[in-house]
mmCIF file of N, CA and C in Angstrom:
data_model
loop_
_atom_site.group_PDB
_atom_site.id
_atom_site.type_symbol
_atom_site.label_atom_id
_atom_site.label_comp_id
_atom_site.label_asym_id
_atom_site.label_seq_id
_atom_site.Cartn_x
_atom_site.Cartn_y
_atom_site.Cartn_z
ATOM 1 N N UNK A 1 -8.881 49.577 -58.185
ATOM 2 C CA UNK A 1 -9.334 48.706 -56.863
ATOM 3 C C UNK A 1 -7.879 49.246 -55.857
ATOM 4 N N UNK A 2 -8.979 49.707 -55.093
ATOM 5 C CA UNK A 2 -8.405 50.111 -53.610
ATOM 6 C C UNK A 2 -8.039 48.351 -52.670
ATOM 7 N N UNK A 3 -6.495 49.409 -52.572
ATOM 8 C CA UNK A 3 -5.596 47.748 -51.618
ATOM 9 C C UNK A 3 -6.354 46.931 -49.929
ATOM 10 N N UNK A 4 -6.639 45.730 -50.402
ATOM 11 C CA UNK A 4 -7.075 44.938 -49.889
ATOM 12 C C UNK A 4 -6.509 44.840 -48.574
ATOM 13 N N UNK A 5 -7.486 44.747 -47.452
ATOM 14 C CA UNK A 5 -6.440 44.453 -45.730
ATOM 15 C C UNK A 5 -6.141 43.452 -46.327
ATOM 16 N N UNK A 6 -4.210 43.005 -45.237
ATOM 17 C CA UNK A 6 -4.295 41.938 -45.024
ATOM 18 C C UNK A 6 -4.892 40.452 -44.652
ATOM 19 N N UNK A 7 -4.908 39.381 -45.641
ATOM 20 C CA UNK A 7 -5.513 38.093 -45.074
ATOM 21 C C UNK A 7 -6.961 38.197 -45.924
ATOM 22 N N UNK A 8 -6.974 39.138 -47.087
ATOM 23 C CA UNK A 8 -8.438 39.083 -48.134
ATOM 24 C C UNK A 8 -7.326 39.297 -49.407
ATOM 25 N N UNK A 9 -8.211 38.465 -49.870
ATOM 26 C CA UNK A 9 -7.876 37.725 -51.276
ATOM 27 C C UNK A 9 -8.614 38.267 -52.543
ATOM 28 N N UNK A 10 -8.655 38.082 -53.770
ATOM 29 C CA UNK A 10 -10.056 39.125 -54.286
ATOM 30 C C UNK A 10 -9.592 37.904 -56.024
ATOM 31 N N UNK A 11 -11.062 37.512 -56.357
ATOM 32 C CA UNK A 11 -10.894 36.575 -57.892
ATOM 33 C C UNK A 11 -12.008 37.583 -58.810
ATOM 34 N N UNK A 12 -12.215 36.534 -59.762
ATOM 35 C CA UNK A 12 -12.892 36.994 -60.874
ATOM 36 C C UNK A 12 -14.038 36.316 -61.509
ATOM 37 N N UNK A 13 -15.394 36.691 -61.833
ATOM 38 C CA UNK A 13 -16.189 35.492 -62.115
ATOM 39 C C UNK A 13 -15.598 35.620 -63.551
ATOM 40 N N UNK A 14 -16.636 34.653 -64.353
ATOM 41 C CA UNK A 14 -16.429 34.638 -65.907
ATOM 42 C C UNK A 14 -17.071 36.312 -66.137
ATOM 43 N N UNK A 15 -18.324 36.640 -65.674
ATOM 44 C CA UNK A 15 -18.508 37.629 -66.014
ATOM 45 C C UNK A 15 -17.977 38.645 -65.702
ATOM 46 N N UNK A 16 -17.418 39.150 -65.173
ATOM 47 C CA UNK A 16 -16.383 39.883 -64.878
ATOM 48 C C UNK A 16 -16.298 40.565 -63.481
ATOM 49 N N UNK A 17 -17.535 40.098 -62.563
ATOM 50 C CA UNK A 17 -17.799 40.590 -61.389
ATOM 51 C C UNK A 17 -16.854 40.215 -60.894
ATOM 52 N N UNK A 18 -16.124 40.736 -59.155
ATOM 53 C CA UNK A 18 -15.271 40.813 -57.959
ATOM 54 C C UNK A 18 -15.579 40.650 -57.142
ATOM 55 N N UNK A 19 -15.259 38.939 -56.751
ATOM 56 C CA UNK A 19 -15.318 38.680 -54.929
ATOM 57 C C UNK A 19 -14.399 38.805 -54.356
ATOM 58 N N UNK A 20 -14.524 39.140 -52.616
ATOM 59 C CA UNK A 20 -13.252 38.887 -52.183
ATOM 60 C C UNK A 20 -13.834 37.870 -51.337
ATOM 61 N N UNK A 21 -12.204 37.704 -50.620
ATOM 62 C CA UNK A 21 -12.283 36.345 -50.140
ATOM 63 C C UNK A 21 -11.168 36.584 -48.541
ATOM 64 N N UNK A 22 -12.108 36.624 -47.378
ATOM 65 C CA UNK A 22 -11.456 36.607 -46.067
ATOM 66 C C UNK A 22 -10.558 35.248 -45.916
ATOM 67 N N UNK A 23 -9.618 34.877 -45.963
ATOM 68 C CA UNK A 23 -8.522 34.418 -45.572
ATOM 69 C C UNK A 23 -8.636 33.693 -44.398
ATOM 70 N N UNK A 24 -8.763 34.853 -43.274
ATOM 71 C CA UNK A 24 -9.290 34.409 -41.315
ATOM 72 C C UNK A 24 -10.677 34.040 -41.220
ATOM 73 N N UNK A 25 -11.554 34.307 -42.280
ATOM 74 C CA UNK A 25 -12.707 33.964 -41.495
ATOM 75 C C UNK A 25 -13.260 32.947 -42.559
ATOM 76 N N UNK A 26 -12.646 32.664 -43.600
ATOM 77 C CA UNK A 26 -13.085 32.061 -44.754
ATOM 78 C C UNK A 26 -14.439 32.144 -45.138
ATOM 79 N N UNK A 27 -14.249 33.470 -45.852
ATOM 80 C CA UNK A 27 -16.165 33.749 -46.212
ATOM 81 C C UNK A 27 -15.490 34.680 -47.239
ATOM 82 N N UNK A 28 -16.992 34.932 -48.106
ATOM 83 C CA UNK A 28 -16.928 35.710 -49.243
ATOM 84 C C UNK A 28 -17.657 37.339 -49.393
ATOM 85 N N UNK A 29 -17.069 37.697 -50.033
ATOM 86 C CA UNK A 29 -18.216 38.941 -50.366
ATOM 87 C C UNK A 29 -18.172 40.018 -51.854
ATOM 88 N N UNK A 30 -19.343 40.671 -51.691
ATOM 89 C CA UNK A 30 -19.236 41.534 -53.312
ATOM 90 C C UNK A 30 -18.840 42.496 -52.916
ATOM 91 N N UNK A 31 -18.750 43.003 -52.151
ATOM 92 C CA UNK A 31 -18.525 44.329 -52.009
ATOM 93 C C UNK A 31 -16.395 44.028 -50.976
ATOM 94 N N UNK A 32 -16.335 45.464 -51.351
ATOM 95 C CA UNK A 32 -14.657 45.249 -51.196
ATOM 96 C C UNK A 32 -14.894 45.884 -49.779
ATOM 97 N N UNK A 33 -13.811 44.885 -48.915
ATOM 98 C CA UNK A 33 -14.383 45.451 -47.751
ATOM 99 C C UNK A 33 -13.332 46.720 -46.809
ATOM 100 N N UNK A 34 -12.577 47.308 -48.014
ATOM 101 C CA UNK A 34 -12.109 48.677 -47.408
ATOM 102 C C UNK A 34 -12.701 49.772 -47.610
ATOM 103 N N UNK A 35 -13.497 49.654 -48.654
ATOM 104 C CA UNK A 35 -14.693 50.680 -49.597
ATOM 105 C C UNK A 35 -16.203 50.527 -49.486
ATOM 106 N N UNK A 36 -16.138 49.298 -49.374
ATOM 107 C CA UNK A 36 -17.889 48.724 -48.940
ATOM 108 C C UNK A 36 -18.364 48.947 -50.410
ATOM 109 N N UNK A 37 -17.942 49.235 -51.776
ATOM 110 C CA UNK A 37 -18.454 49.260 -52.923
ATOM 111 C C UNK A 37 -18.008 47.651 -53.510
ATOM 112 N N UNK A 38 -19.250 47.571 -54.367
ATOM 113 C CA UNK A 38 -18.559 46.367 -55.341
ATOM 114 C C UNK A 38 -18.196 46.971 -56.635
ATOM 115 N N UNK A 39 -17.063 45.609 -57.096
ATOM 116 C CA UNK A 39 -16.332 46.412 -58.255
ATOM 117 C C UNK A 39 -16.190 45.358 -59.502
ATOM 118 N N UNK A 40 -15.844 46.094 -60.940
ATOM 119 C CA UNK A 40 -16.614 44.688 -61.666
ATOM 120 C C UNK A 40 -14.675 45.402 -62.328
ATOM 121 N N UNK A 41 -14.467 43.591 -62.524
ATOM 122 C CA UNK A 41 -13.081 43.824 -63.760
ATOM 123 C C UNK A 41 -12.992 44.733 -64.672
ATOM 124 N N UNK A 42 -14.513 44.910 -65.448
ATOM 125 C CA UNK A 42 -14.420 45.361 -66.818
ATOM 126 C C UNK A 42 -14.570 44.443 -67.812
ATOM 127 N N UNK A 43 -14.251 42.894 -67.541
ATOM 128 C CA UNK A 43 -13.582 41.644 -68.526
ATOM 129 C C UNK A 43 -14.719 40.933 -68.156
ATOM 130 N N UNK A 44 -15.551 41.037 -69.617
ATOM 131 C CA UNK A 44 -16.238 39.489 -69.404
ATOM 132 C C UNK A 44 -16.013 38.097 -70.268
ATOM 133 N N UNK A 45 -16.256 37.221 -69.667
ATOM 134 C CA UNK A 45 -15.961 35.746 -70.557
ATOM 135 C C UNK A 45 -17.369 35.057 -71.654
ATOM 136 N N UNK A 46 -17.244 35.337 -72.285
ATOM 137 C CA UNK A 46 -18.652 35.264 -73.093
ATOM 138 C C UNK A 46 -18.801 33.617 -73.533
ATOM 139 N N UNK A 47 -19.504 33.094 -72.951
ATOM 140 C CA UNK A 47 -19.591 31.794 -74.462
ATOM 141 C C UNK A 47 -19.690 31.585 -76.225
ATOM 142 N N UNK A 48 -19.964 33.073 -76.702
ATOM 143 C CA UNK A 48 -20.348 33.181 -77.519
ATOM 144 C C UNK A 48 -18.636 33.475 -78.721
ATOM 145 N N UNK A 49 -17.823 33.712 -77.464
ATOM 146 C CA UNK A 49 -16.788 34.174 -78.274
ATOM 147 C C UNK A 49 -15.703 32.967 -78.277
ATOM 148 N N UNK A 50 -14.607 33.111 -79.064
ATOM 149 C CA UNK A 50 -14.032 31.711 -79.670
ATOM 150 C C UNK A 50 -13.015 31.884 -78.606
ATOM 151 N N UNK A 51 -12.485 30.480 -78.136
ATOM 152 C CA UNK A 51 -11.824 30.170 -77.381
ATOM 153 C C UNK A 51 -10.264 31.397 -76.668
ATOM 154 N N UNK A 52 -10.637 31.192 -75.753
ATOM 155 C CA UNK A 52 -9.707 32.487 -75.429
ATOM 156 C C UNK A 52 -9.419 33.878 -75.072
ATOM 157 N N UNK A 53 -10.989 34.616 -76.261
ATOM 158 C CA UNK A 53 -10.899 36.211 -76.232
ATOM 159 C C UNK A 53 -12.371 36.066 -75.137
ATOM 160 N N UNK A 54 -11.778 37.775 -74.557
ATOM 161 C CA UNK A 54 -13.164 38.037 -73.696
ATOM 162 C C UNK A 54 -13.399 39.181 -74.024
ATOM 163 N N UNK A 55 -14.474 39.813 -73.658
ATOM 164 C CA UNK A 55 -15.316 41.243 -73.781
ATOM 165 C C UNK A 55 -14.527 42.451 -72.682
ATOM 166 N N UNK A 56 -14.254 43.420 -72.957
ATOM 167 C CA UNK A 56 -13.722 44.229 -71.834
ATOM 168 C C UNK A 56 -14.673 45.208 -72.343
ATOM 169 N N UNK A 57 -14.815 46.559 -71.231
ATOM 170 C CA UNK A 57 -15.099 47.608 -71.410
ATOM 171 C C UNK A 57 -14.517 48.904 -71.123
ATOM 172 N N UNK A 58 -14.396 49.873 -71.553
ATOM 173 C CA UNK A 58 -13.974 50.932 -71.243
ATOM 174 C C UNK A 58 -14.880 51.758 -70.263
ATOM 175 N N UNK A 59 -13.830 52.600 -69.248
ATOM 176 C CA UNK A 59 -15.295 52.923 -68.605
ATOM 177 C C UNK A 59 -15.821 53.838 -68.563
ATOM 178 N N UNK A 60 -16.176 54.180 -70.210
ATOM 179 C CA UNK A 60 -17.231 55.077 -71.113
ATOM 180 C C UNK A 60 -18.119 54.029 -70.964
ATOM 181 N N UNK A 61 -17.944 52.592 -71.257
ATOM 182 C CA UNK A 61 -18.908 51.253 -71.175
ATOM 183 C C UNK A 61 -18.940 51.225 -72.629
ATOM 184 N N UNK A 62 -18.187 51.443 -73.656
ATOM 185 C CA UNK A 62 -17.224 51.016 -75.038
ATOM 186 C C UNK A 62 -17.115 49.977 -74.892
ATOM 187 N N UNK A 63 -17.710 48.861 -75.627
ATOM 188 C CA UNK A 63 -17.251 47.484 -75.769
ATOM 189 C C UNK A 63 -15.781 47.108 -76.363
ATOM 190 N N UNK A 64 -14.787 46.353 -76.241
ATOM 191 C CA UNK A 64 -13.483 46.031 -76.590
ATOM 192 C C UNK A 64 -13.456 44.294 -76.305
ATOM 193 N N UNK A 65 -12.622 44.003 -77.514
ATOM 194 C CA UNK A 65 -12.154 42.100 -77.060
ATOM 195 C C UNK A 65 -10.833 42.081 -77.207
ATOM 196 N N UNK A 66 -10.344 40.997 -75.914
ATOM 197 C CA UNK A 66 -8.862 40.957 -76.035
ATOM 198 C C UNK A 66 -9.127 39.527 -76.205
ATOM 199 N N UNK A 67 -7.917 39.103 -76.815
ATOM 200 C CA UNK A 67 -7.008 37.685 -77.315
ATOM 201 C C UNK A 67 -6.041 37.293 -75.893
#
């Protein structure tokens, strides 16, 4: 992921989708503030997996599990 401008942070939803937070304007966006593109962390928290497990995806799209 590209470096964020100053006063920006990011967070990740349970479905792996990344959103960006402007500390200055107190707004959020799905698009990276420098690139203008959406970002996915590649990790998904699924309710059907045992507690503490997540599903991740390789760049090729193959799934794997993380404890």
